[in-house]
Structure formats: C-alpha cells, structure tokens
C-alpha cells in the first residue's frame, strides 16, 4: 500500500531524526484517529446489533480502540504532548504543528487507500 509506506516512512524519519517534541506531535494523529474510529464503530455496532455478521477479530478491534482504556491512553498522550508544547519555544511549537498536520493528512490518506482499495500500479506489482 503506497500511502502506508509514505506515512510510516515519514513517522520513522521524524521520530529518528527530530527531537522528542516533534516525534510526539507526529504520532498523535494515529492514536487520536484510531480512538475516533473505534468510538464510531462501537456506536455503529450497538445500533446494528446482530443484524450484521462480522468475524471476532473485528469485535476485538472495536472493543480495543473504542474502549475506555484506550481513550484514557489517548487522553494521557494528548496531555503529554500539550505539556511538552507548553514548555517549548514558539519555533518548536510551530514545527510540532507542522508534523501534526502532515500526519493528519497522511493518516487520512492511509484510511482512504483502504476505502479505494489502492494498490501499487500494476506495472510495479509484477516486478
């Protein structure tokens, strides 16, 4: 999946070459989006009940990311990022924002590629 490679490469580069503040800001969208999607899926599962059949792994995923424990972890992580940002220079906060926004875009692209069933161009699949 091309966007997965793009996203994970960006994350790896950021957390390995920038300071912890920028790395933390880069990772935040992933946690936050998974929590949001988990909560939406939990609500949908409750609304649909047994009308829709799904494999147990889907329920496990929904339970984990839609659950209170994961929400607490995400909330704690947001507070850690906010704390780091409150002690950082204005320039550092701007860099944190840039990484956060870029990773929001890449997170969107990651999910969008699954919806679109994106794959590598066919001429690259045979190589």
Backbone as numpy.savetxt, mean C-alpha at the origin, in Angstrom:
# Nx Ny Nz CAx CAy CAz Cx Cy Cz
4.30 -8.51 -13.41 3.47 -7.35 -13.41 4.36 -6.10 -13.41
4.34 -5.37 -14.48 5.24 -4.22 -14.62 5.11 -3.18 -13.51
3.90 -2.85 -13.10 3.75 -1.81 -12.07 4.20 -2.29 -10.70
4.12 -3.59 -10.46 4.63 -4.14 -9.21 6.14 -3.95 -9.15
6.80 -4.25 -10.25 8.25 -4.07 -10.29 8.62 -2.59 -10.12
7.90 -1.73 -10.79 8.15 -0.29 -10.67 7.99 0.16 -9.21
6.90 -0.22 -8.59 6.60 0.19 -7.22 7.61 -0.37 -6.23
7.84 -1.67 -6.29 8.77 -2.26 -5.32 10.20 -1.75 -5.53
10.57 -1.50 -6.77 11.91 -0.94 -7.03 12.03 0.45 -6.43
10.99 1.25 -6.57 11.00 2.60 -5.98 11.12 2.51 -4.46
10.33 1.62 -3.86 10.38 1.47 -2.40 11.76 1.01 -1.94
12.29 -0.01 -2.59 13.61 -0.52 -2.20 14.69 0.55 -2.34
14.64 1.28 -3.43 15.63 2.34 -3.63 15.50 3.41 -2.56
14.28 3.79 -2.23 14.07 4.85 -1.24 14.53 4.41 0.14
14.09 3.24 0.58 14.45 2.82 1.94 15.92 2.46 2.08
16.58 2.14 0.97 17.99 1.77 1.06 18.95 2.93 0.79
18.47 4.00 0.20 19.39 5.10 -0.13 19.03 6.43 0.53
17.85 6.53 1.11 17.43 7.77 1.77 17.35 7.53 3.27
17.11 8.55 4.04 17.07 8.36 5.50 15.74 7.75 5.93
15.66 7.45 7.23 14.49 6.74 7.74 13.20 7.54 7.57
13.26 8.85 7.65 12.05 9.68 7.52 11.44 9.51 6.13
12.28 9.58 5.12 11.78 9.41 3.75 11.32 7.98 3.50
12.03 7.01 4.07 11.63 5.62 3.93 10.28 5.35 4.58
10.09 5.90 5.78 8.82 5.70 6.47 7.67 6.32 5.69
7.89 7.50 5.15 6.84 8.16 4.36 6.52 7.36 3.10
7.52 6.74 2.52 7.31 5.93 1.31 6.48 4.69 1.57
6.67 4.08 2.72 5.96 2.84 3.05 4.52 3.06 3.50
4.22 4.25 3.99 2.91 4.51 4.56 1.73 4.24 3.63
1.76 4.65 2.36 0.59 4.39 1.51 0.21 2.92 1.41
1.18 2.04 1.39 0.88 0.61 1.28 0.04 0.16 2.47
0.48 0.46 3.67 -0.26 0.07 4.87 -1.65 0.68 4.88
-1.70 1.95 4.58 -2.96 2.71 4.65 -3.98 2.19 3.65
-3.52 1.94 2.42 -4.43 1.44 1.39 -4.91 0.03 1.71
-4.02 -0.82 2.18 -4.45 -2.18 2.54 -5.50 -2.14 3.64
-5.33 -1.26 4.61 -6.33 -1.12 5.66 -7.66 -0.67 5.06
-7.60 0.33 4.19 -8.83 0.85 3.58 -9.53 -0.23 2.75
-8.78 -0.92 1.92 -9.37 -1.97 1.09 -9.92 -3.09 1.99
-9.18 -3.44 3.02 -9.65 -4.46 3.95 -10.96 -4.08 4.60
-11.08 -2.82 5.03 -12.33 -2.34 5.64 -13.48 -2.37 4.63
-13.21 -1.95 3.39 -14.24 -1.99 2.35 -14.67 -3.41 2.06
-13.72 -4.33 1.98 -14.05 -5.72 1.71 -14.81 -6.34 2.87
-14.46 -5.97 4.10 -15.17 -6.47 5.27 -16.63 -6.03 5.24
-16.85 -4.76 4.92 -18.22 -4.24 4.82 -18.99 -4.95 3.72
-18.34 -5.13 2.58 -18.99 -5.81 1.45 -19.32 -7.26 1.81
-18.40 -7.92 2.48 -18.65 -9.31 2.89 -19.84 -9.39 3.84
-19.92 -8.43 4.75 -21.05 -8.41 5.69 -22.38 -8.16 4.96
-22.35 -7.28 3.96 -23.56 -6.97 3.20 -24.01 -8.16 2.34
-23.05 -8.86 1.76 -23.37 -9.96 0.84 -23.63 -11.28 1.56
-23.05 -11.42 2.74 -23.22 -12.67 3.49 -22.75 -13.86 2.68
-23.58 -14.91 2.66 -23.22 -16.14 1.95 -23.69 -16.15 0.50
-24.15 -15.01 0.00 -24.60 -14.94 -1.39 -23.45 -15.19 -2.37
-22.25 -14.86 -1.92 -21.08 -14.99 -2.77 -20.15 -16.05 -2.16
-19.74 -17.00 -2.98 -18.80 -18.03 -2.53 -17.39 -17.52 -2.76
-16.54 -17.74 -1.80 -15.13 -17.34 -1.92 -14.28 -18.36 -1.19
-13.05 -18.47 -1.59 -12.15 -19.42 -0.94 -11.75 -18.89 0.44
-11.38 -19.76 1.35 -11.03 -19.34 2.71 -9.90 -18.32 2.78
-8.99 -18.36 1.82 -7.89 -17.41 1.82 -8.39 -15.97 1.67
-9.46 -15.77 0.92 -10.01 -14.43 0.77 -10.55 -13.92 2.10
-11.24 -14.81 2.82 -11.75 -14.41 4.13 -10.61 -14.11 5.09
-9.55 -14.90 5.03 -8.39 -14.64 5.90 -7.77 -13.29 5.58
-7.66 -12.96 4.29 -7.10 -11.67 3.88 -7.98 -10.54 4.41
-9.29 -10.67 4.22 -10.23 -9.64 4.68 -10.16 -9.50 6.19
-10.12 -10.62 6.89 -10.05 -10.57 8.35 -8.78 -9.87 8.83
-7.66 -10.15 8.17 -6.39 -9.55 8.58 -6.38 -8.05 8.31
-6.61 -7.66 7.06 -6.47 -6.26 6.69 -7.68 -5.40 7.06
-8.82 -6.02 7.28 -10.01 -5.28 7.68 -10.21 -5.27 9.19
-9.34 -5.96 9.90 -9.50 -6.12 11.34 -8.98 -4.96 12.16
-9.41 -4.94 13.41 -9.02 -3.88 14.34 -7.53 -3.89 14.65
-6.93 -5.08 14.69 -5.50 -5.17 15.01 -4.65 -4.48 13.93
-4.97 -4.75 12.67 -4.22 -4.10 11.60 -4.48 -2.60 11.59
-5.71 -2.20 11.84 -6.02 -0.77 11.91 -5.19 -0.09 12.99
-5.02 -0.75 14.12 -4.21 -0.20 15.21 -2.75 -0.07 14.77
-2.25 -1.08 14.07 -0.87 -1.02 13.57 -0.68 0.13 12.59
-1.65 0.31 11.71 -1.57 1.41 10.73 -1.65 2.75 11.45
-2.56 2.88 12.38 -2.69 4.12 13.15 -1.39 4.43 13.90
-0.79 3.41 14.49 0.49 3.60 15.18 1.57 4.05 14.20
1.59 3.45 13.01 2.59 3.81 12.01 2.39 5.25 11.54
1.14 5.65 11.33 0.85 7.04 10.94 1.37 7.99 12.01
1.14 7.65 13.26 1.63 8.49 14.37 3.15 8.56 14.38
3.82 7.46 14.07 5.29 7.47 14.01 5.78 8.38 12.88
5.13 8.29 11.73 5.52 9.15 10.60 5.26 10.61 10.95
4.11 10.89 11.54 3.80 12.26 11.96 4.82 12.78 12.96
5.24 11.92 13.88 6.22 12.32 14.89 7.57 12.65 14.24
7.99 11.79 13.32 9.25 12.05 12.60 9.14 13.36 11.82
8.01 13.57 11.16 7.82 14.79 10.36 7.81 16.04 11.24
7.26 15.92 12.44 7.18 17.10 13.33 8.56 17.54 13.81
9.54 16.64 13.75 10.90 16.96 14.21 11.85 17.24 13.04
11.34 17.13 11.84 12.18 17.27 10.64 12.17 18.71 10.14
13.18 19.02 9.36 13.24 20.33 8.72 12.15 20.44 7.67
11.87 21.66 7.25 10.86 21.88 6.21 11.26 21.18 4.92
12.55 21.19 4.62 13.02 20.52 3.40 12.79 19.02 3.48
13.05 18.44 4.66 12.87 17.00 4.83 11.38 16.64 4.74
10.53 17.45 5.33 9.09 17.20 5.26 8.63 17.24 3.81
9.16 18.16 3.04 8.80 18.24 1.62 9.22 16.97 0.88
10.40 16.45 1.17 10.84 15.20 0.56 9.96 14.03 1.00
9.57 14.02 2.27 8.66 12.98 2.76 7.34 13.03 2.01
6.82 14.24 1.80 5.57 14.40 1.06 5.71 13.90 -0.37
6.83 14.24 -1.00 7.05 13.79 -2.39 7.05 12.27 -2.48
7.75 11.61 -1.55 7.79 10.15 -1.56 6.41 9.56 -1.25
5.72 10.16 -0.29 4.38 9.69 0.05 3.46 9.78 -1.16
3.45 10.92 -1.83 2.57 11.10 -2.99 2.96 10.19 -4.15
4.25 10.02 -4.38 4.68 9.11 -5.45 4.22 7.69 -5.14
4.34 7.29 -3.89 3.93 5.92 -3.54 2.41 5.77 -3.55
1.68 6.84 -3.32 0.22 6.79 -3.51 -0.10 6.51 -4.98
0.60 7.18 -5.86 0.39 6.97 -7.30 0.78 5.54 -7.70
1.92 5.09 -7.19 2.37 3.74 -7.52 1.47 2.67 -6.92
0.94 2.95 -5.74 -0.02 2.03 -5.12 -1.28 1.93 -5.98
-1.74 3.06 -6.48 -2.89 3.06 -7.39 -2.59 2.23 -8.64
-1.43 2.44 -9.20 -1.05 1.70 -10.40 -0.95 0.20 -10.12
-0.46 -0.16 -8.93 -0.36 -1.56 -8.53 -1.74 -2.22 -8.53
-2.71 -1.58 -7.91 -4.06 -2.13 -7.85 -4.72 -2.08 -9.23
-4.49 -1.02 -9.96 -5.11 -0.85 -11.26 -4.66 -1.93 -12.25
-3.40 -2.34 -12.16 -2.91 -3.36 -13.09 -3.63 -4.70 -12.88
-4.01 -4.99 -11.65 -4.76 -6.22 -11.41 -6.16 -6.11 -12.01
-6.77 -4.96 -11.82 -8.12 -4.74 -12.36 -8.10 -4.85 -13.88
-7.06 -4.32 -14.49 -6.94 -4.35 -15.95 -6.28 -5.63 -16.46
-5.85 -6.48 -15.53 -5.12 -7.71 -15.85 -3.90 -7.40 -16.73
-3.20 -6.36 -16.33 -2.01 -5.93 -17.06 -0.93 -7.01 -16.98
-0.23 -7.16 -18.06 0.89 -8.10 -18.12 1.99 -7.43 -18.93
3.12 -8.09 -18.97 4.20 -7.58 -19.80 3.76 -7.65 -21.27
4.28 -6.77 -22.09 3.96 -6.86 -23.53 4.29 -8.27 -24.03
3.46 -8.79 -24.91 3.59 -10.18 -25.35 4.96 -10.47 -25.95
5.56 -9.50 -26.61 6.87 -9.76 -27.20 7.95 -9.96 -26.12
7.69 -9.52 -24.90 8.63 -9.72 -23.79 8.34 -11.02 -23.04
7.12 -11.52 -23.10 6.75 -12.75 -22.39 7.45 -13.97 -22.93
7.80 -13.95 -24.21 8.41 -15.12 -24.84 9.92 -15.17 -24.66
10.48 -14.17 -24.04 11.94 -14.11 -23.91 12.40 -14.72 -22.61
